[in-house]
mmCIF file of C-alpha atoms in Angstrom:
data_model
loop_
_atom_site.group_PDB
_atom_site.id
_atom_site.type_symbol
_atom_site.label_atom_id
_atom_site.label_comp_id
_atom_site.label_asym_id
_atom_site.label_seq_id
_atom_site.Cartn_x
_atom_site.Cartn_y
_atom_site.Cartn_z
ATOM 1 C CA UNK A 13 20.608 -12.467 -15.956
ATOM 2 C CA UNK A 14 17.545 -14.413 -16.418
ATOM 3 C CA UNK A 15 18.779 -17.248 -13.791
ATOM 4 C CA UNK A 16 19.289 -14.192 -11.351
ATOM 5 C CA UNK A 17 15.591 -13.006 -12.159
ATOM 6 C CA UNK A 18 13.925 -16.703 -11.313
ATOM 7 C CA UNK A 19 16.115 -16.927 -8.140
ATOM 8 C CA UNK A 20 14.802 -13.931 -7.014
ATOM 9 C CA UNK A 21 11.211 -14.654 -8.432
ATOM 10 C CA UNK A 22 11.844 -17.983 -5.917
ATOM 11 C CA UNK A 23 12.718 -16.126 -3.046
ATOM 12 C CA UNK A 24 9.852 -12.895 -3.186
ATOM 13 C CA UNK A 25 7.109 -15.866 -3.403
ATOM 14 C CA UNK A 26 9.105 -17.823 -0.778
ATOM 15 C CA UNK A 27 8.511 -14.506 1.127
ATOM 16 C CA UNK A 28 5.232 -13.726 0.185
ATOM 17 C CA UNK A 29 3.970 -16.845 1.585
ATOM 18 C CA UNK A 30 5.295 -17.058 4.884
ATOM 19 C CA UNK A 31 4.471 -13.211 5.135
ATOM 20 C CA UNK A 32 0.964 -14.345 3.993
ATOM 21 C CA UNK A 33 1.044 -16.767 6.780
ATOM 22 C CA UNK A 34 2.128 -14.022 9.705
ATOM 23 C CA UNK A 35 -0.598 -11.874 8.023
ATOM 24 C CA UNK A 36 -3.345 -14.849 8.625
ATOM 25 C CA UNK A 37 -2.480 -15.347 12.056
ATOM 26 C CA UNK A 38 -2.728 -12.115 13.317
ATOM 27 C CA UNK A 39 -6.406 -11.469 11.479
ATOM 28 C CA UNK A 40 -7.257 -14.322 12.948
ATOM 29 C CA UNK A 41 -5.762 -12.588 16.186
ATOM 30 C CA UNK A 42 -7.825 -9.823 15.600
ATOM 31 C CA UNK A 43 -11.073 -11.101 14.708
ATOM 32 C CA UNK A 44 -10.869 -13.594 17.958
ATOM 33 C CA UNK A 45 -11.007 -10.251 20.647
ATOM 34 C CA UNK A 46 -13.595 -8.282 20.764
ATOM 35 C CA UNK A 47 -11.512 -5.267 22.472
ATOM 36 C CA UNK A 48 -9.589 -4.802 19.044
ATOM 37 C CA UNK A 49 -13.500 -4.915 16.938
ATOM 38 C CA UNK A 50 -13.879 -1.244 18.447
ATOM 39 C CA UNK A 51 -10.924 0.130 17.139
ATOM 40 C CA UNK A 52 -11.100 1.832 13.577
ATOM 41 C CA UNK A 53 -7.273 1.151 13.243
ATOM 42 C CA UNK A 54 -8.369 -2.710 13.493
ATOM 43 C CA UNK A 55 -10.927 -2.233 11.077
ATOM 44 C CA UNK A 56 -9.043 -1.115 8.471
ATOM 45 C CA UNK A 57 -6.363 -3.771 9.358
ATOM 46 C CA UNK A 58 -8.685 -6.804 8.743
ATOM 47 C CA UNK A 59 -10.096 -4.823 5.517
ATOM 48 C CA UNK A 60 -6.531 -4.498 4.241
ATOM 49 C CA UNK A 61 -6.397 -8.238 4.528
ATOM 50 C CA UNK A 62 -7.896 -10.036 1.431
ATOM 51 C CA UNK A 63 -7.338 -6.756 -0.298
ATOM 52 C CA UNK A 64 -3.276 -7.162 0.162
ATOM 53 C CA UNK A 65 -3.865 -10.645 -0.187
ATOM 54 C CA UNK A 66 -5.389 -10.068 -4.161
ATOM 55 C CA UNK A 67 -3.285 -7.541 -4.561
ATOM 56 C CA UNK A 68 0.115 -10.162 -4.259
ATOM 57 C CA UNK A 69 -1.732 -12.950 -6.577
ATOM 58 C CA UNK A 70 -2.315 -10.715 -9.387
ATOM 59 C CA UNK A 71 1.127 -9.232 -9.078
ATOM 60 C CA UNK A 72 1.605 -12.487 -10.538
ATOM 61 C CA UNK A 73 0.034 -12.194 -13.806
ATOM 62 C CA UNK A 74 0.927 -8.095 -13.839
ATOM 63 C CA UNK A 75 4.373 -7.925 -12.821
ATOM 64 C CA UNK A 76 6.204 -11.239 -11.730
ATOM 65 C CA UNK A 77 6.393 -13.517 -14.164
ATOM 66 C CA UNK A 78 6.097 -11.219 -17.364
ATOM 67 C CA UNK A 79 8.949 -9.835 -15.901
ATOM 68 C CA UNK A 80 11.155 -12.736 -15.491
ATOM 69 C CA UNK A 81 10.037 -14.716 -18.480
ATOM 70 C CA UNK A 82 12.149 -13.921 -21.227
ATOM 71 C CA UNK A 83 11.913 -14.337 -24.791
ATOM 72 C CA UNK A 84 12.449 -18.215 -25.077
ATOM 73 C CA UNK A 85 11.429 -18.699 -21.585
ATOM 74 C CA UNK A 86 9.279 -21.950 -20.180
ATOM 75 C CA UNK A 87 6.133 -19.300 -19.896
ATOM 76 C CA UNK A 88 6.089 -17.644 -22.812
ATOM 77 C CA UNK A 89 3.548 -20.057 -23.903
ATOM 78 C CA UNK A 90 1.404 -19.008 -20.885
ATOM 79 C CA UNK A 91 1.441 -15.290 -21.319
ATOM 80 C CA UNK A 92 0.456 -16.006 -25.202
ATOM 81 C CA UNK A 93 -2.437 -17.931 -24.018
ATOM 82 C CA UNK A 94 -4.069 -14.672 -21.736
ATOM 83 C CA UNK A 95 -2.579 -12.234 -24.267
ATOM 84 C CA UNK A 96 -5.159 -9.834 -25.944
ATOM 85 C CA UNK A 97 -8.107 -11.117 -24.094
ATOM 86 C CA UNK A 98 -10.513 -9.987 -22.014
ATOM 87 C CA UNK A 99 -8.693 -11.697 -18.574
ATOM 88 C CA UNK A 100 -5.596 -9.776 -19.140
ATOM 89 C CA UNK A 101 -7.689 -6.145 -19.591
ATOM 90 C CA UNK A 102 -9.051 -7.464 -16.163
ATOM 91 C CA UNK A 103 -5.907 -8.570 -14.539
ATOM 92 C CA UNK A 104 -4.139 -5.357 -15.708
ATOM 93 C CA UNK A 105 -7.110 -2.890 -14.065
ATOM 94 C CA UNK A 106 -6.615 -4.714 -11.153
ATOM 95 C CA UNK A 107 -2.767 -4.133 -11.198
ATOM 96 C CA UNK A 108 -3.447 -0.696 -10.713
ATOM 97 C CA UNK A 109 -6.841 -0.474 -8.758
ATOM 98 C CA UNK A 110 -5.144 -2.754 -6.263
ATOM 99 C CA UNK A 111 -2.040 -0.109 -5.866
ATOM 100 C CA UNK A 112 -3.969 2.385 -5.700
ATOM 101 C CA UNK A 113 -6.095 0.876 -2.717
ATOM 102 C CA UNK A 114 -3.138 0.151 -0.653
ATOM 103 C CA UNK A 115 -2.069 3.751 -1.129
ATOM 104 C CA UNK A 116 -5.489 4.655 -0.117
ATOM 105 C CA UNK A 117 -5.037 2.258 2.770
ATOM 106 C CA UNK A 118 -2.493 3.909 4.168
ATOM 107 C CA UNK A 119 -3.963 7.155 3.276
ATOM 108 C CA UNK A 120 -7.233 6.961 5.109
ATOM 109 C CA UNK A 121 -5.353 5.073 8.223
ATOM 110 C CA UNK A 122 -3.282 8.675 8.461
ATOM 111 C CA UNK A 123 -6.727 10.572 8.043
ATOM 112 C CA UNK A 124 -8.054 8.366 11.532
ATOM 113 C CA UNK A 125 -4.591 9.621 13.356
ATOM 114 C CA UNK A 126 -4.777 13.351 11.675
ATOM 115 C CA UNK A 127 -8.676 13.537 12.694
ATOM 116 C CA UNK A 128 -8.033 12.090 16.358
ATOM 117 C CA UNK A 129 -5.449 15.097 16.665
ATOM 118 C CA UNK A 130 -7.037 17.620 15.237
ATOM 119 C CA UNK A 131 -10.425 17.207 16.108
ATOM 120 C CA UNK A 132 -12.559 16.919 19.891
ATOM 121 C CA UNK A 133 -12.668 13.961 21.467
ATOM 122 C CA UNK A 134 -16.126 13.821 20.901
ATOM 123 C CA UNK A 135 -16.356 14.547 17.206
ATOM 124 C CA UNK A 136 -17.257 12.061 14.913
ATOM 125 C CA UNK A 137 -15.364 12.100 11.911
ATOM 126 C CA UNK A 138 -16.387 8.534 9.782
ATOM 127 C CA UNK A 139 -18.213 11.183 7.444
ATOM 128 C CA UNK A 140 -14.493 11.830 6.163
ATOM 129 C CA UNK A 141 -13.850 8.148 5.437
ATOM 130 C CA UNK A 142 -17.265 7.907 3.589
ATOM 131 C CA UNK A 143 -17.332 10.159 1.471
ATOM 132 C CA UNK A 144 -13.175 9.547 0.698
ATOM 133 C CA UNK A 145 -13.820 6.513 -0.013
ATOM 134 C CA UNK A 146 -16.810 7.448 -2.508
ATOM 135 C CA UNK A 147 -14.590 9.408 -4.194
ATOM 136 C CA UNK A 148 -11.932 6.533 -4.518
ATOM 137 C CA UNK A 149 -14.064 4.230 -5.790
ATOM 138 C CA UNK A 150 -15.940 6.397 -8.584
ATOM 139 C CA UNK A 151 -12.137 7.243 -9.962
ATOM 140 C CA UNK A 152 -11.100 3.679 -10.122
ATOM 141 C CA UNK A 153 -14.696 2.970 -11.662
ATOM 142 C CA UNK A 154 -13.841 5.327 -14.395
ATOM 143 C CA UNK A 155 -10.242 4.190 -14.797
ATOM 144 C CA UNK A 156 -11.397 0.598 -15.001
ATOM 145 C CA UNK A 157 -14.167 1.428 -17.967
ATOM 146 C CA UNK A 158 -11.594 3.618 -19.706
ATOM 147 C CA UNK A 159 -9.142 0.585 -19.708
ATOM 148 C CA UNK A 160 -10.962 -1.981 -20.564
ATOM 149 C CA UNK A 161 -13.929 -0.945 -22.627
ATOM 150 C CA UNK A 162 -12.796 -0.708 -26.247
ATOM 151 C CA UNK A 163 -8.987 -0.958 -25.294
ATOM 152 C CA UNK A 164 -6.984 -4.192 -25.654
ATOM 153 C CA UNK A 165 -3.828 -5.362 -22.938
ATOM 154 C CA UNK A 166 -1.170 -6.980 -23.947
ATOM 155 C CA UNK A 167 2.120 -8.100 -23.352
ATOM 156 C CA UNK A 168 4.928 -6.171 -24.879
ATOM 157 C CA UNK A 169 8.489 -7.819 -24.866
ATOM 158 C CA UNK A 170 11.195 -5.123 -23.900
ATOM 159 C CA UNK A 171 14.659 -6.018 -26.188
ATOM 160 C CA UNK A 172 17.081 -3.824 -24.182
ATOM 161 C CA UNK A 173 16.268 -5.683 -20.744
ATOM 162 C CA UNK A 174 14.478 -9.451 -22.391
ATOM 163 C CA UNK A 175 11.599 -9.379 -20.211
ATOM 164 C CA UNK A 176 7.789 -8.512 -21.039
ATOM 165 C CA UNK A 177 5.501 -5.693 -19.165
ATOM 166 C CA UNK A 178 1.958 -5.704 -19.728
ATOM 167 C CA UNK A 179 0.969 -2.357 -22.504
ATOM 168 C CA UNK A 180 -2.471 -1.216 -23.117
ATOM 169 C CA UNK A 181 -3.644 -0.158 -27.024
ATOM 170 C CA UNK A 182 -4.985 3.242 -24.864
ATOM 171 C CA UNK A 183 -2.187 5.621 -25.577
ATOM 172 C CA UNK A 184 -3.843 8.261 -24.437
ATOM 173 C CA UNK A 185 -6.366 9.377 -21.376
ATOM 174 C CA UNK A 186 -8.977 12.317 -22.200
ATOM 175 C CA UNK A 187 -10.136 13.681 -19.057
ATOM 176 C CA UNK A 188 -13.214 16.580 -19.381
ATOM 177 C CA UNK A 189 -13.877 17.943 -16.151
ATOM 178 C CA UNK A 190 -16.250 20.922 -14.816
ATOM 179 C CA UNK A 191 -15.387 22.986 -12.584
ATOM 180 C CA UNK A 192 -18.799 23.904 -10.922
ATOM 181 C CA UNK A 193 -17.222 26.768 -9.252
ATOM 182 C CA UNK A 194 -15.966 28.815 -12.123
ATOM 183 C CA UNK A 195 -18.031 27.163 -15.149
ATOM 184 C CA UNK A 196 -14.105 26.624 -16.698
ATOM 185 C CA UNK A 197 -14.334 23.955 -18.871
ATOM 186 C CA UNK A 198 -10.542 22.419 -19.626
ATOM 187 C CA UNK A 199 -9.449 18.925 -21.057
ATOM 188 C CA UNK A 200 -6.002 17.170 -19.950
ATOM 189 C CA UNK A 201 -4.484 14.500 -22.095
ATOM 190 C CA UNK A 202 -2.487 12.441 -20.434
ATOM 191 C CA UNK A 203 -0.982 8.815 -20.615
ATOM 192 C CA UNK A 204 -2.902 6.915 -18.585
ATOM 193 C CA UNK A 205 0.469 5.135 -16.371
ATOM 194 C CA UNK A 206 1.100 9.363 -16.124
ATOM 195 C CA UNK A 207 -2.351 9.638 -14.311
ATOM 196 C CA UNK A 208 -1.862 6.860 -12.213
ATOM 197 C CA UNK A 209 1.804 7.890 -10.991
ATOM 198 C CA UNK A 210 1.186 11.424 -10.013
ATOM 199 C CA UNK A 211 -1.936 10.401 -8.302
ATOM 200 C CA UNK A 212 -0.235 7.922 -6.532
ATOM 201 C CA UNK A 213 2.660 10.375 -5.431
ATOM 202 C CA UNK A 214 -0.047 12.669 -4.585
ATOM 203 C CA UNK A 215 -1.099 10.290 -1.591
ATOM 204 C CA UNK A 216 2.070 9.298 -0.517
ATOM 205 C CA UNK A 217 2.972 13.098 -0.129
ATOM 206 C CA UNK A 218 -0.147 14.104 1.610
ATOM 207 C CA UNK A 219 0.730 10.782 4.000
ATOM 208 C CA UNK A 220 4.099 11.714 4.846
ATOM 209 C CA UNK A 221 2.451 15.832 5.565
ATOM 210 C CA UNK A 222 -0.243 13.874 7.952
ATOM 211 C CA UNK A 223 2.743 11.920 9.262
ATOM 212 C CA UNK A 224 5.279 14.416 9.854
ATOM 213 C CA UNK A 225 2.208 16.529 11.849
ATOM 214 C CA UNK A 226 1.698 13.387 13.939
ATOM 215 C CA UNK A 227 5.610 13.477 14.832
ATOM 216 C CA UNK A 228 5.076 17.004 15.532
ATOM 217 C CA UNK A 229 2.202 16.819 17.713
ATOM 218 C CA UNK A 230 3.592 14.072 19.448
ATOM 219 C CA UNK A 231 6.949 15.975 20.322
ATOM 220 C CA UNK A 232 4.446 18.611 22.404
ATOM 221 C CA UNK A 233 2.600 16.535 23.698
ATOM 222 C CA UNK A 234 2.182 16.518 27.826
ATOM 223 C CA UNK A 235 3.573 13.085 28.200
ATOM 224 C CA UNK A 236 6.701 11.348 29.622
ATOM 225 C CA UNK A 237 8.854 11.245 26.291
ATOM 226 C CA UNK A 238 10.827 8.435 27.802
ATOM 227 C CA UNK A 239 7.113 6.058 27.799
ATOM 228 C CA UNK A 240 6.665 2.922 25.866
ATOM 229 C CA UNK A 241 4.269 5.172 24.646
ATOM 230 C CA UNK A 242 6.036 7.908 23.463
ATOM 231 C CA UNK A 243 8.697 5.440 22.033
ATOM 232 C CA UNK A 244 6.704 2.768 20.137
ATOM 233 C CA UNK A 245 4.408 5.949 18.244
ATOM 234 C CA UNK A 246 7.342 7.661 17.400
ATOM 235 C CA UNK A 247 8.563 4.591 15.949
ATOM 236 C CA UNK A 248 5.543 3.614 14.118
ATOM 237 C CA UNK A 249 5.689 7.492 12.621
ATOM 238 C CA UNK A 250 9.371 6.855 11.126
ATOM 239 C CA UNK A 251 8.352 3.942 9.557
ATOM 240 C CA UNK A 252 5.645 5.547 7.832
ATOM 241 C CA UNK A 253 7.257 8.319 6.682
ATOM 242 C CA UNK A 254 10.009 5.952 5.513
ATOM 243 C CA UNK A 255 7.849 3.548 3.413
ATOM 244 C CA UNK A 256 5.919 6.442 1.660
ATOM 245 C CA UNK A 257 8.923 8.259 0.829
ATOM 246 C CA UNK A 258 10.485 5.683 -0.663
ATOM 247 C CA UNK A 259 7.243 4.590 -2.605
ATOM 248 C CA UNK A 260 6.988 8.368 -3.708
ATOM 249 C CA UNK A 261 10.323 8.255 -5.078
ATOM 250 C CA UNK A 262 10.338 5.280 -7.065
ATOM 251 C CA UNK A 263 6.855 6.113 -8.311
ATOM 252 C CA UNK A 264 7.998 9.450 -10.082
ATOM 253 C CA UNK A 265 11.367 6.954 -11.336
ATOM 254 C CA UNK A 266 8.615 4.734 -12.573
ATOM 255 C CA UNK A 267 6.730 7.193 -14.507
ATOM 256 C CA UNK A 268 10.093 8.685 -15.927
ATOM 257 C CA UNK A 269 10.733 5.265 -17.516
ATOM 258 C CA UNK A 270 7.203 4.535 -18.977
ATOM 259 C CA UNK A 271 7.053 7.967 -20.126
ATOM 260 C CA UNK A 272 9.767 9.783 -20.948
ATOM 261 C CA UNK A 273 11.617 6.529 -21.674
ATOM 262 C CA UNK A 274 14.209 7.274 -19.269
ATOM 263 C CA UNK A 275 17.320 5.116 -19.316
ATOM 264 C CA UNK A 276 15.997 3.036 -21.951
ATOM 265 C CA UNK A 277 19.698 2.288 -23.382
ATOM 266 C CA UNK A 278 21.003 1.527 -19.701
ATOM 267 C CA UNK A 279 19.728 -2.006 -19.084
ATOM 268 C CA UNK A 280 20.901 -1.640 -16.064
ATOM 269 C CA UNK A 281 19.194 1.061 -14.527
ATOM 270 C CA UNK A 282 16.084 -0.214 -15.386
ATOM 271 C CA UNK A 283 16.736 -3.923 -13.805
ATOM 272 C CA UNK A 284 17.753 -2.135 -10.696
ATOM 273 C CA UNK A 285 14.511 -0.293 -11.048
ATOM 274 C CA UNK A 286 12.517 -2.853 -11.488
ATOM 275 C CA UNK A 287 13.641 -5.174 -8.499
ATOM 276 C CA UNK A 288 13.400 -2.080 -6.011
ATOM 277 C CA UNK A 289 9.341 -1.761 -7.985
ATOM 278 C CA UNK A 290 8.852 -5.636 -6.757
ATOM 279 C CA UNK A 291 10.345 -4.940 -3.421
ATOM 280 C CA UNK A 292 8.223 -1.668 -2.609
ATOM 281 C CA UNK A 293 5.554 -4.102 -3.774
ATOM 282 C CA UNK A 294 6.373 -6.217 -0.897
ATOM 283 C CA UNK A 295 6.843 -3.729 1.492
ATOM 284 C CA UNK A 296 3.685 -2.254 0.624
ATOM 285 C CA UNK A 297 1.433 -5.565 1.232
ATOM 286 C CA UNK A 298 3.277 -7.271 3.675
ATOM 287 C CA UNK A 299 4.548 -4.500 6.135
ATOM 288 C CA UNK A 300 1.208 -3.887 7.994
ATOM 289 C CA UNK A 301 1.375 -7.253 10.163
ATOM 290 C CA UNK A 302 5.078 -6.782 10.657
ATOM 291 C CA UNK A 303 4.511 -3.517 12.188
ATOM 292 C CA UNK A 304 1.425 -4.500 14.067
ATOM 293 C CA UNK A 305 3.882 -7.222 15.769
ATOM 294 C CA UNK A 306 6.762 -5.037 16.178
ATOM 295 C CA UNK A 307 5.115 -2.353 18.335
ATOM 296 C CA UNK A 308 1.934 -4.101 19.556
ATOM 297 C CA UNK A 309 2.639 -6.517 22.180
ATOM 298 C CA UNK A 310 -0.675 -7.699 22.595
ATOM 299 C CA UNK A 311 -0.885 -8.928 19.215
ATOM 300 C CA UNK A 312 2.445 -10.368 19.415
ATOM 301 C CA UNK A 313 2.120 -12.876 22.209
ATOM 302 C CA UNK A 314 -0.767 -14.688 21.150
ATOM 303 C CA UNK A 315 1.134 -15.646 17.631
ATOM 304 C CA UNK A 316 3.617 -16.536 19.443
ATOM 305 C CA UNK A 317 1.918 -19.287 21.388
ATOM 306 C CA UNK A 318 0.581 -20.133 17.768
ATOM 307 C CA UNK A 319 4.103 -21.221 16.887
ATOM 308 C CA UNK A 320 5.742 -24.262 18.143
ATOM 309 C CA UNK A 321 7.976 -23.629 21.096
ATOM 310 C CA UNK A 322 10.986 -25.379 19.527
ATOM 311 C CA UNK A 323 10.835 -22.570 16.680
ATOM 312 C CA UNK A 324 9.306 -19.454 19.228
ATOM 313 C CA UNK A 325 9.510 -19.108 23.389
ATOM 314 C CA UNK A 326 6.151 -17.383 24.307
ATOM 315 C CA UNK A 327 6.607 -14.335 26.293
ATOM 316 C CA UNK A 328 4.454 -13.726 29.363
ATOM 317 C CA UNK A 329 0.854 -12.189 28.573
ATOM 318 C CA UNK A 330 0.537 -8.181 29.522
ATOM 319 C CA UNK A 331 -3.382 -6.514 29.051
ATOM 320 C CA UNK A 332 -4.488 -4.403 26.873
ATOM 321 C CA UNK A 333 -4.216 -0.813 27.575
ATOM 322 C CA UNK A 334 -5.222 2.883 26.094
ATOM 323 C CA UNK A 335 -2.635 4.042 23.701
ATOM 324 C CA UNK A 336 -2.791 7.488 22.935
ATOM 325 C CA UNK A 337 -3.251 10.621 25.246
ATOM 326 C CA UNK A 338 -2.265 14.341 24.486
ATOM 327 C CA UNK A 339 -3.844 17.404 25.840
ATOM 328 C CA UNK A 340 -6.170 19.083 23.310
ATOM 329 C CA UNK A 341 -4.480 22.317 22.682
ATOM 330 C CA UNK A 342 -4.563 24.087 26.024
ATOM 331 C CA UNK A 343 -6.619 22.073 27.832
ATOM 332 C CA UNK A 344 -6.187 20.056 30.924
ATOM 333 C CA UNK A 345 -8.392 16.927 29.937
ATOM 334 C CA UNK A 346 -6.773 14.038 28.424
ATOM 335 C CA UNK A 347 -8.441 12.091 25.372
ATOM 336 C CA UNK A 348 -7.218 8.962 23.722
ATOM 337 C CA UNK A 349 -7.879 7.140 20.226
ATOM 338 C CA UNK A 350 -7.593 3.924 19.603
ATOM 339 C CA UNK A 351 -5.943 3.973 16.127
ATOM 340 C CA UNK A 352 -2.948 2.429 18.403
ATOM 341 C CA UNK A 353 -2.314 0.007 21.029
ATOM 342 C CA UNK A 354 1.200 0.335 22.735
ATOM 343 C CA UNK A 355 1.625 -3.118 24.920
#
């Protein structure tokens, strides 16, 4: 079992990297044109950048090779040098601030699409992001002091499946919160991992809702359903809704088996959960330039040329064009955002 876990360790880095290098070309795609500055989809794009990029090293330290070091492994020896000190409290924050970012990537980047439906052309909705993003960061702010200040991280070694996980000496959250409305004063206790899963299953829900709206939307708009257009967003929409429900899904698996100890006598089970945990990781940091290549050609042929034509043939060049029109409920006058760009 163990030789199956460093093959596989080999192959997700082997992945990660060359991902990592598809991801640098097209930021550096990005950050040449000045058409694609404009765009608030872009924006966030370039943002996500060196915040995926974090996010996959200290998956490292978190999640990769705790989890395939076993008892009398080569890096045991490592992990017993960081264990119980101040680094690990750090790196293990930063296991879940950066997962919850990502979520909130992808949450705010359906916000931009919702907004650009919902609202007037004309309205200016970055208000939303701001003060979303506030909100974000003074939770994870909290979280972070709660888990670090007077709270030790360790390593704990897990007998049933010979592997470690990082644990926290913080059994328990205590939450106080006012409600300013009603004056009701009411405390929650909850295990911290238990915060963290239903909050990020609360995003990935209200994603695939703003998703499955954009489908909808889409579906009446006035446009020829047989476009590039039409095709490439309603692709862009399944994928969406297909990488958040499966993220949802293994989140709420996740939380059942820190927990409630599910399946803790099936070694199995949890193996098979904790392979499909590193590959959601992956799909989670890596699928953004993927998808911007898949249904952006203007993106695509310029890494292209970047690759050597005895590996990649360069497809002609096409311009860049508007990417999203609808009619605005029942009027006649088109309006576009440039959260997308179809060719």
């Amino acid at each position: 079992m163990n030789v199956l876990r460093i093959i596989f360790f080999i192959l997700s880095s082997s992945f990660g990297l060359f991902a990592l290098i598809v991801y640098t070309m097209v930021a550096h795609i990005i950050c040449k044109k000045s058409i694609y500055k404009t765009s608030l989809f872009f924006k966030y794009f370039l943002i996500g950048y060196p915040m995926n990029f974090f996010t996959w090293l200290n998956s490292f330290l978190s999640m990769r090779i705790p989890q395939t070091t076993s008892c009398n492994g080569f890096m045991i020896l490592f992990l017993k040098s960081i264990h119980r000190t101040i680094f690990l409290r750090i790196f293990h924050f930063a296991h879940y601030f950066f997962a919850g970012t990502q979520y909130f990537y992808s949450f705010l980047v359906s916000v931009d699409r919702f907004c650009a439906l919902y609202f007037l052309p004309n309205s200016d909705w970055t208000w939303v992001h701001v003060v979303l993003t506030i909100i974000f960061l003074t939770g994870s702010a909290i979280c972070g002091f709660l888990i670090c200040y007077g709270n030790e991280s360790f390593y704990r070694y897990n007998l049933y499946s010979d592997y470690f996980y990082i644990d926290t000496t913080m059994v328990n959250l205590k939450i106080v919160s006012f409600l300013i409305a009603g004056s009701i004063l009411f405390q929650v206790r909850n295990k911290i991992y238990r915060v963290l899963a239903s909050y990020l299953s609360l995003i990935c829900f209200v994603n695939i809702c703003f998703n499955v709206y954009f489908y909808r939307k889409l579906k009446t708009a006035t446009m020829n359903r047989h476009s590039a257009l039409s095709r490439n967003l309603f692709k862009v929409t399944y994928c969406s809704i297909f990488i958040d429900g499966f993220l949802t899904v293994l989140s709420i698996i996740n939380w059942l088996i820190s927990d409630l100890h599910f399946f803790e006598e099936t070694p199995l089970a949890i193996e098979i959960v904790r392979i499909l945990t590193w590959i959601a990781s992956d799909i989670l940091t890596w699928s953004p330039p993927f998808l911007l290549l898949v249904f952006c050609k203007t993106i695509r042929q310029p890494v292209q040329k970047m690759i050597p034509k005895i590996i990649w043939k360069p497809c002609p060049s096409v311009t860049p064009v508007a990417v999203l029109g609808f009619t605005n409920g029942n009027q006649n006058v088109q309006h576009f955002t440039q959260s997308f760009i179809i060719q």
